[in-house]
Coordinates of C-alpha atoms in Angstrom, one line a residue:
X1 CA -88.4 54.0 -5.4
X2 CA -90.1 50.4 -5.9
X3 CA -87.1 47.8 -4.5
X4 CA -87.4 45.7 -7.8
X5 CA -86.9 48.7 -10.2
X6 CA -83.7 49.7 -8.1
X7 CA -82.1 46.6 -8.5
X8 CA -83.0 46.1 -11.7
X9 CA -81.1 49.8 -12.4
X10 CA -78.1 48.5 -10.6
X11 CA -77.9 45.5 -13.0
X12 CA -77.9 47.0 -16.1
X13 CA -75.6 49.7 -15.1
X14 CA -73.1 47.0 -13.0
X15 CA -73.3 45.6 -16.2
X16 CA -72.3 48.5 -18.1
X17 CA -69.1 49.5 -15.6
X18 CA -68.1 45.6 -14.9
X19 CA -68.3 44.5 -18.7
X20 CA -65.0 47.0 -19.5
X21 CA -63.6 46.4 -16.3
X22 CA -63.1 42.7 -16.1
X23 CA -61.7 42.5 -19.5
X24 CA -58.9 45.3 -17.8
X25 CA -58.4 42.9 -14.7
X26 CA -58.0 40.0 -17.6
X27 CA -55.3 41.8 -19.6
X28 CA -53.7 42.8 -16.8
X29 CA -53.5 39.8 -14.7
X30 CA -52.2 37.7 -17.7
X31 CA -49.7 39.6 -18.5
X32 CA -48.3 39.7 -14.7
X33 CA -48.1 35.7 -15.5
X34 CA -46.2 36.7 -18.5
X35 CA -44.0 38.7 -16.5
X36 CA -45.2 41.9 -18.0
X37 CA -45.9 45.1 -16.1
X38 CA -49.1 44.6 -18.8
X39 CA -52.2 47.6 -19.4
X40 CA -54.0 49.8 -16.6
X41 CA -57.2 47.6 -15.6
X42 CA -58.4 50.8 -16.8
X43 CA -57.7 50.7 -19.9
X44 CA -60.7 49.2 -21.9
X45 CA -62.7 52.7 -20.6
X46 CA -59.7 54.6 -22.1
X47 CA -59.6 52.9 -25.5
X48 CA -63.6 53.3 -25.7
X49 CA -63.5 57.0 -24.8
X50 CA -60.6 57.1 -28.1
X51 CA -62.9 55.4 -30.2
X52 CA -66.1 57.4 -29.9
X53 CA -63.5 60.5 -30.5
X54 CA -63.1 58.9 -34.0
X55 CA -65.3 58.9 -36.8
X56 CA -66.4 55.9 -38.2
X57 CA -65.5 54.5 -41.4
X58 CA -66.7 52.3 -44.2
X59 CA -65.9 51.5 -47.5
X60 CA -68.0 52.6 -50.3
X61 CA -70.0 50.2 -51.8
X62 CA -71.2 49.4 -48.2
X63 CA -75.2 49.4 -47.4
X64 CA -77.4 50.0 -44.3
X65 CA -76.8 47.0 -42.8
X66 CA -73.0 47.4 -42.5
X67 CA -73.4 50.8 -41.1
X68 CA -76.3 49.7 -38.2
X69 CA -74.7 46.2 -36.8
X70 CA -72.7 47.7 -34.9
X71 CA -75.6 49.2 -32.8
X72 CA -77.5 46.3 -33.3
X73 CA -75.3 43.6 -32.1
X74 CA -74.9 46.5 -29.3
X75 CA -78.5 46.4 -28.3
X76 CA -79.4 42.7 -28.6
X77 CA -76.7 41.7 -26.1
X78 CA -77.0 44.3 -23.9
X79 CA -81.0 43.7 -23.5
X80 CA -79.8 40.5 -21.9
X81 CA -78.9 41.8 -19.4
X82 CA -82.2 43.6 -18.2
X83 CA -83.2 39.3 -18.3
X84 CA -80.9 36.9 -16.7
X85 CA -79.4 36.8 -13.3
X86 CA -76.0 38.6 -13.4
X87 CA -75.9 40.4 -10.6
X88 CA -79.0 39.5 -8.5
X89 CA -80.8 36.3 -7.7
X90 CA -84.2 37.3 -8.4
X91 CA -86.3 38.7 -11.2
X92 CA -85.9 41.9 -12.9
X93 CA -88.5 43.7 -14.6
X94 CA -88.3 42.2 -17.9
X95 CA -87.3 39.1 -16.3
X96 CA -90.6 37.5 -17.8
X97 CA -90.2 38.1 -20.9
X98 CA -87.5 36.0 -21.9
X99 CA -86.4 32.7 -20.7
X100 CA -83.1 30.5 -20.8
X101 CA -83.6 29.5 -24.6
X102 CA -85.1 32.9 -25.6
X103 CA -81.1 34.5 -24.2
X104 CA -79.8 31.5 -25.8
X105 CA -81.3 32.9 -28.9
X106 CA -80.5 36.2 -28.8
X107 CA -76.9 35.1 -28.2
X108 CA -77.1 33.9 -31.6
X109 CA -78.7 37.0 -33.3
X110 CA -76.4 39.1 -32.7
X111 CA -73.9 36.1 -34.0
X112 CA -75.4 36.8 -36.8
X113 CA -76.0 40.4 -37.0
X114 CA -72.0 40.1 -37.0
X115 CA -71.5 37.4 -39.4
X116 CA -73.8 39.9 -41.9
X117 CA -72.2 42.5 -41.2
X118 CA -68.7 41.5 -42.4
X119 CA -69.8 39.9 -45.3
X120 CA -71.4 43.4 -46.4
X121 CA -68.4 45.2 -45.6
X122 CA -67.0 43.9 -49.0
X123 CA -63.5 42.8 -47.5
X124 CA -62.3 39.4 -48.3
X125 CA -60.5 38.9 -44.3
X126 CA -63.9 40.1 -42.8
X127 CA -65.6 37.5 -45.1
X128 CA -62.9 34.8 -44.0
X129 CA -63.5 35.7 -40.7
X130 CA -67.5 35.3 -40.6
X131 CA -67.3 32.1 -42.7
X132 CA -64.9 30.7 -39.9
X133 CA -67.3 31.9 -37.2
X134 CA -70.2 30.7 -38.6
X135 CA -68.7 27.3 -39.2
X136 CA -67.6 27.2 -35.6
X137 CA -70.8 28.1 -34.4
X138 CA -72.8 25.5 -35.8
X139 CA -71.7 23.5 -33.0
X140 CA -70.8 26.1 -30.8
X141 CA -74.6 27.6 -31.2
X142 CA -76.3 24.1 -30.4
X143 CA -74.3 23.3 -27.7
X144 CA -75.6 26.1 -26.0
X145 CA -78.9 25.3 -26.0
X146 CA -78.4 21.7 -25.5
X147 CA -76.6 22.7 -21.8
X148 CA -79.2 25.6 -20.8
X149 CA -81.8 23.0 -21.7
X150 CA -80.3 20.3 -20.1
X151 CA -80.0 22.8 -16.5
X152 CA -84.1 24.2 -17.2
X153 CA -85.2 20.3 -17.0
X154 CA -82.7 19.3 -14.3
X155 CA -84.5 22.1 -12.2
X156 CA -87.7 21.5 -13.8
X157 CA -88.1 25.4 -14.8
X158 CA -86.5 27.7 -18.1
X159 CA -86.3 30.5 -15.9
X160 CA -82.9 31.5 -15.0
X161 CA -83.8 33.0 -11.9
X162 CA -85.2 29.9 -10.7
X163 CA -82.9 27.9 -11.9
X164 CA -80.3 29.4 -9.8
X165 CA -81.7 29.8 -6.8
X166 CA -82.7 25.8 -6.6
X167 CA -79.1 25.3 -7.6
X168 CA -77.6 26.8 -4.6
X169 CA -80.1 25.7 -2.3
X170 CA -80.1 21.8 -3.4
X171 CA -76.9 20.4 -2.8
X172 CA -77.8 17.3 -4.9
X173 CA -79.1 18.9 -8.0
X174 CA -75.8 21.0 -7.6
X175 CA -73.4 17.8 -7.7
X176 CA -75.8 15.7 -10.2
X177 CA -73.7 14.3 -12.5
X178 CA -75.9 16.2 -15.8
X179 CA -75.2 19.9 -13.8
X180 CA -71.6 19.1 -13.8
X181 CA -71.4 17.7 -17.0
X182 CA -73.3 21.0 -18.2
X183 CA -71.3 23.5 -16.6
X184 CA -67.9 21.8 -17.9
X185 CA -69.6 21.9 -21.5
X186 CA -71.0 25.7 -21.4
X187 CA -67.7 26.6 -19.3
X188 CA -66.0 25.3 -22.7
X189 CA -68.3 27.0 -24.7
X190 CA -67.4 30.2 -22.8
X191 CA -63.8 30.2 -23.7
X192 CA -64.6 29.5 -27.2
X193 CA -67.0 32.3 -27.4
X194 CA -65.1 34.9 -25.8
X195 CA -62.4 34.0 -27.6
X196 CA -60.0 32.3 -24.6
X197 CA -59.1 29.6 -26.4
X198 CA -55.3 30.0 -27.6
X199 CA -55.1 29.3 -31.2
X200 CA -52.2 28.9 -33.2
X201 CA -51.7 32.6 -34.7
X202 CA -54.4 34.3 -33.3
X203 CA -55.2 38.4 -33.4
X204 CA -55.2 40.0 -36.2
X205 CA -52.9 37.4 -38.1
X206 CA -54.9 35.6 -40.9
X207 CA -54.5 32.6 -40.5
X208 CA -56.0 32.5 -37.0
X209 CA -58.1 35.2 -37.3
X210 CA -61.6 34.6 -36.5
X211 CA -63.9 37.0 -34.1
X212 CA -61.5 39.4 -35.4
X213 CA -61.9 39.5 -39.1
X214 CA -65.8 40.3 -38.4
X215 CA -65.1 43.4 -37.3
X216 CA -61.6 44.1 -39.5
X217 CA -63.5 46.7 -41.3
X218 CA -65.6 48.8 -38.3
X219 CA -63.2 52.0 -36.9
X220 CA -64.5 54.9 -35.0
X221 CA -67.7 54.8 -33.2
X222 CA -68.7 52.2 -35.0
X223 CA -65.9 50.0 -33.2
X224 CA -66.6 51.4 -29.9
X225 CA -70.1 49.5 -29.7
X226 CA -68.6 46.3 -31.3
X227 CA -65.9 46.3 -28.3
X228 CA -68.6 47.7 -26.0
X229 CA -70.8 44.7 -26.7
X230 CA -67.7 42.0 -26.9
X231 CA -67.0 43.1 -23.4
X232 CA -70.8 42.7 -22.4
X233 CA -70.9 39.3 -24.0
X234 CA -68.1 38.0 -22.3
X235 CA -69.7 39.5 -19.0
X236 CA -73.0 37.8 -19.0
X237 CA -71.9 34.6 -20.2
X238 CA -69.7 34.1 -17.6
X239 CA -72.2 35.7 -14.5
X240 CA -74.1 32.8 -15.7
X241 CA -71.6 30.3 -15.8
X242 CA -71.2 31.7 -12.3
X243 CA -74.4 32.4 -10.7
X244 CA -76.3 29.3 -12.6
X245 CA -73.2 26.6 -12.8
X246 CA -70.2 27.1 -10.8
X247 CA -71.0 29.3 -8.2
X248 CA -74.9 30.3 -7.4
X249 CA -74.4 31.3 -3.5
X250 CA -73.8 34.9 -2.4
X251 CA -76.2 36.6 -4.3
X252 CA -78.6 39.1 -2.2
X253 CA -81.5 41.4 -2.4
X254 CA -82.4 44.8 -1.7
X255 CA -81.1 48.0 -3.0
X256 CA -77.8 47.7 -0.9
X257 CA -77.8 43.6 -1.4
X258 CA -77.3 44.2 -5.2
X259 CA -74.6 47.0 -4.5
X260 CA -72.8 44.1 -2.2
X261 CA -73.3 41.5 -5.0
X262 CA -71.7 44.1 -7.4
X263 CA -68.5 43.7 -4.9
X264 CA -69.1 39.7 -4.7
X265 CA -69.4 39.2 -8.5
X266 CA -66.1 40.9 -9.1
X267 CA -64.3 38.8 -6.5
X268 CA -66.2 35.6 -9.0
X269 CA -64.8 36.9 -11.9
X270 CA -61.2 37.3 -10.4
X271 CA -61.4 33.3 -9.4
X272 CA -62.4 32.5 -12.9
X273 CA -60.1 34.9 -14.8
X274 CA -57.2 33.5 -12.5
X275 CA -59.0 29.9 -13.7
X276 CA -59.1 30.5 -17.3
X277 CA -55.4 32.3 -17.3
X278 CA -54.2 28.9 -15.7
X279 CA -55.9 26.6 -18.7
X280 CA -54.1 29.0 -21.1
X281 CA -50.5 28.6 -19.9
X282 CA -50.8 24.9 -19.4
X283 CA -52.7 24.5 -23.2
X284 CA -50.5 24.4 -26.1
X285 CA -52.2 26.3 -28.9
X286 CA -54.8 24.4 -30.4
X287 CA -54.7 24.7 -34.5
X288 CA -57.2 26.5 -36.3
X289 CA -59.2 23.5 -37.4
X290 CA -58.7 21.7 -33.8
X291 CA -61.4 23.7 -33.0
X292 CA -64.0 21.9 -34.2
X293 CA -63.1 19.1 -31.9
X294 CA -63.0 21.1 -29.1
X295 CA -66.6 22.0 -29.7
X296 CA -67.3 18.5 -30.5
X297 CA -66.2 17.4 -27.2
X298 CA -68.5 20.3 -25.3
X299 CA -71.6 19.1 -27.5
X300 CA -71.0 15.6 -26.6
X301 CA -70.6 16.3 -23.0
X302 CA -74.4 18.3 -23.5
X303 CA -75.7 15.2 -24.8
X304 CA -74.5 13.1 -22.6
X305 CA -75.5 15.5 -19.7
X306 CA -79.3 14.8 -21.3
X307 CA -78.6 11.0 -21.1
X308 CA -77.7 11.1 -17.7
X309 CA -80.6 12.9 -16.3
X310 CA -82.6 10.3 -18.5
X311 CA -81.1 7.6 -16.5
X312 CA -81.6 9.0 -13.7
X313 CA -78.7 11.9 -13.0
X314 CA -76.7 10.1 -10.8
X315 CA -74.6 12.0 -7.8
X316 CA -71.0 11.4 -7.2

C-alpha cells in the first residue's frame, strides 16, 4: 500500500477514535480535581452508541435544512481532518487542496450550518442560543484568521504542513514575539470555541446557554453527529494549537511513525487538558457578556502579533 495513503488512513481514523476519547480523558480528569470519582474516559463512545439507538426528532413545522445540519456540520468538520496536520507532519492526500485560511473557513461554515439550523428548528432557546453564538463569533471568527494568517506570513507559506515543520525546526521563528503572541490568541480562541471557558450559568441553563441552545432541539441520531462533530472540532483545533503553536516536535512518518504519533498526540492532549483544567479552577466564572472582552483581548493580541512581525518580530 502507497506510504502516503496509509498515513493518511490512520489520520482520519485517529481522528475518528481520539475525537471521543479526549473529551472522556477531559471529563474525567476534571472531575478527579473536583474530587469526584467522575465518568469512564469511555463514556462519550457509550453515549454515541445510545444516541444512534434513538430516533431522531423534530418539531413539525421544521424544513430540510433542520433535518440535514446535523450531517452537514458532521461532514464539513470532519473533511478537515483529511487536510491539516493532526496527527502527521507531512501532507496527506488532499492536503493540497485546502490551505490554513480555506480550514479557517470551513470552521466557520459549519458555524453556520449550526446557527441555521437552530433558527429553523422553530424554538425560541435554540434561537437565543444561535443569536449569542453568532454575536460571539463575529470576533471569535476573525480572530481566527487574523492568527493563522499572521503564522502563514511568519513562515512565509499557508500551508499547515509547512508551517509546522519550519516551526519546530527554527528555534527563532518558534520564540518570535508574533508566534507567541499568536498561539496565546488562537489558544484563547480554543477555549472559547470548544466551550472551556467557565461562564456564569453555563449548560443547559438559559441564561448561559450558548453552544448549547443550537442544538436544544436535535435528539436521536440526529444528536449523535452534532456531539460526534463537537468532539472532532474540539480535536483538530487543538492538534493544531499543538503541532503548529505550542508543541510542533515529535511528529514522524511512515506507517508505524503515524501509529507512534497517535500514542504522542494523546500524551499532548493530556498536557493541555491538565493545562486548560488548571485555567478553569483558578478563573472565576466570567459573565455572559464578559465574553466579548475576552475575545476582544485575543483579536487584539492577533493584531498586534501582525504589528510585530511588521516591525520586525522581535525574539525574547
Amino acid at each position: 500500500m502507497d506510504v502516503q495513503l496509509g498515513e493518511t488512513i490512520i489520520q482520519i481514523f485517529g481522528v475518528l477514535l481520539l475525537a471521543p476519547l479526549v473529551a472522556g480523558i477531559y471529563e474525567n480528569l476534571k472531575a478527579k480535581t473536583e474530587f469526584r470519582r467522575g465518568p469512564s474516559i469511555f463514556q462519550p463512545y457509550y453515549d454515541l452508541a445510545k444516541y444512534l439507538k434513538k430516533e431522531k426528532t423534530s418539531t413539525y413545522d421544521t424544513n430540510l435544512l433542520y433535518r440535514w445540519v446535523p450531517m452537514l456540520v458532521f461532514g464539513v468538520l470532519f473533511s478537515i481532518s483529511f487536510v491539516i496536520p493532526v496527527i502527521i507532519p507531512i501532507p496527506t492526500l488532499f492536503a493540497p487542496m485546502v490551505d490554513f485560511l480555506g480550514g479557517a473557513m470551513l470552521f466557520s461554515l459549519a458555524s453556520v450550518f449550526l446557527i441555521l439550523g437552530a433558527i429553523d428548528s422553530r424554538s425560541n432557546l435554540s434561537a437565543m442560543g444561535a443569536s449569542r453564538s453568532a454575536s460571539f463569533s463575529a470576533l471569535a471568527e476573525p480572530t481566527l484568521i487574523l492568527v493563522l494568517f499572521s503564522v502563514a506570513i511568519e513562515s512565509g507559506t499557508n500551508n499547515p504542513y509547512t508551517t509546522a515543520s519550519l516551526v519546530s525546526s527554527n528555534a527563532s521563528l518558534y520564540l518570535s514575539l508574533t508566534h507567541i503572541l499568536s498561539s496565546i490568541a488562537f489558544f484563547m480562541i480554543f477555549i472559547f470555541e470548544t466551550g472551556k471557558l467557565p461562564v456564569e450559568s453555563s449548560g443547559l441553563s438559559e441564561m448561559g446557554m450558548i453552544d448549547e441552545g443550537r442544538t436544544y432541539e436535535y435528539g436521536g441520531r440526529n444528536l449523535f453527529f452534532l456531539k460526534y462533530a463537537a468532539w472532532i472540532k474540539q480535536f483538530l483545533l487543538g492538534s493544531v494549537l499543538l503541532n503548529i503553536f505550542i508543541f510542533p516536535w515529535f511528529m514522524f512518518t511512515g506507517i508505524t511513525g503515524s501509529l507512534i504519533d497517535i500514542i504522542i498526540m494523546l500524551g499532548k492532549w493530556i498536557v493541555l487538558i491538565l493545562i486548560i483544567i488548571f485555567i478553569e479552577q483558578i478563573l472565576a466564572k466570567v459573565r455572559l457578556f464578559k465574553i466579548a472582552d475576552f475575545l476582544a483581548i485575543s483579536f487584539t493580541l492577533a493584531i498586534l502579533a501582525l504589528v510585530l512581525f511588521k516591525l520586525g518580530g522581535a525574539i525574547i
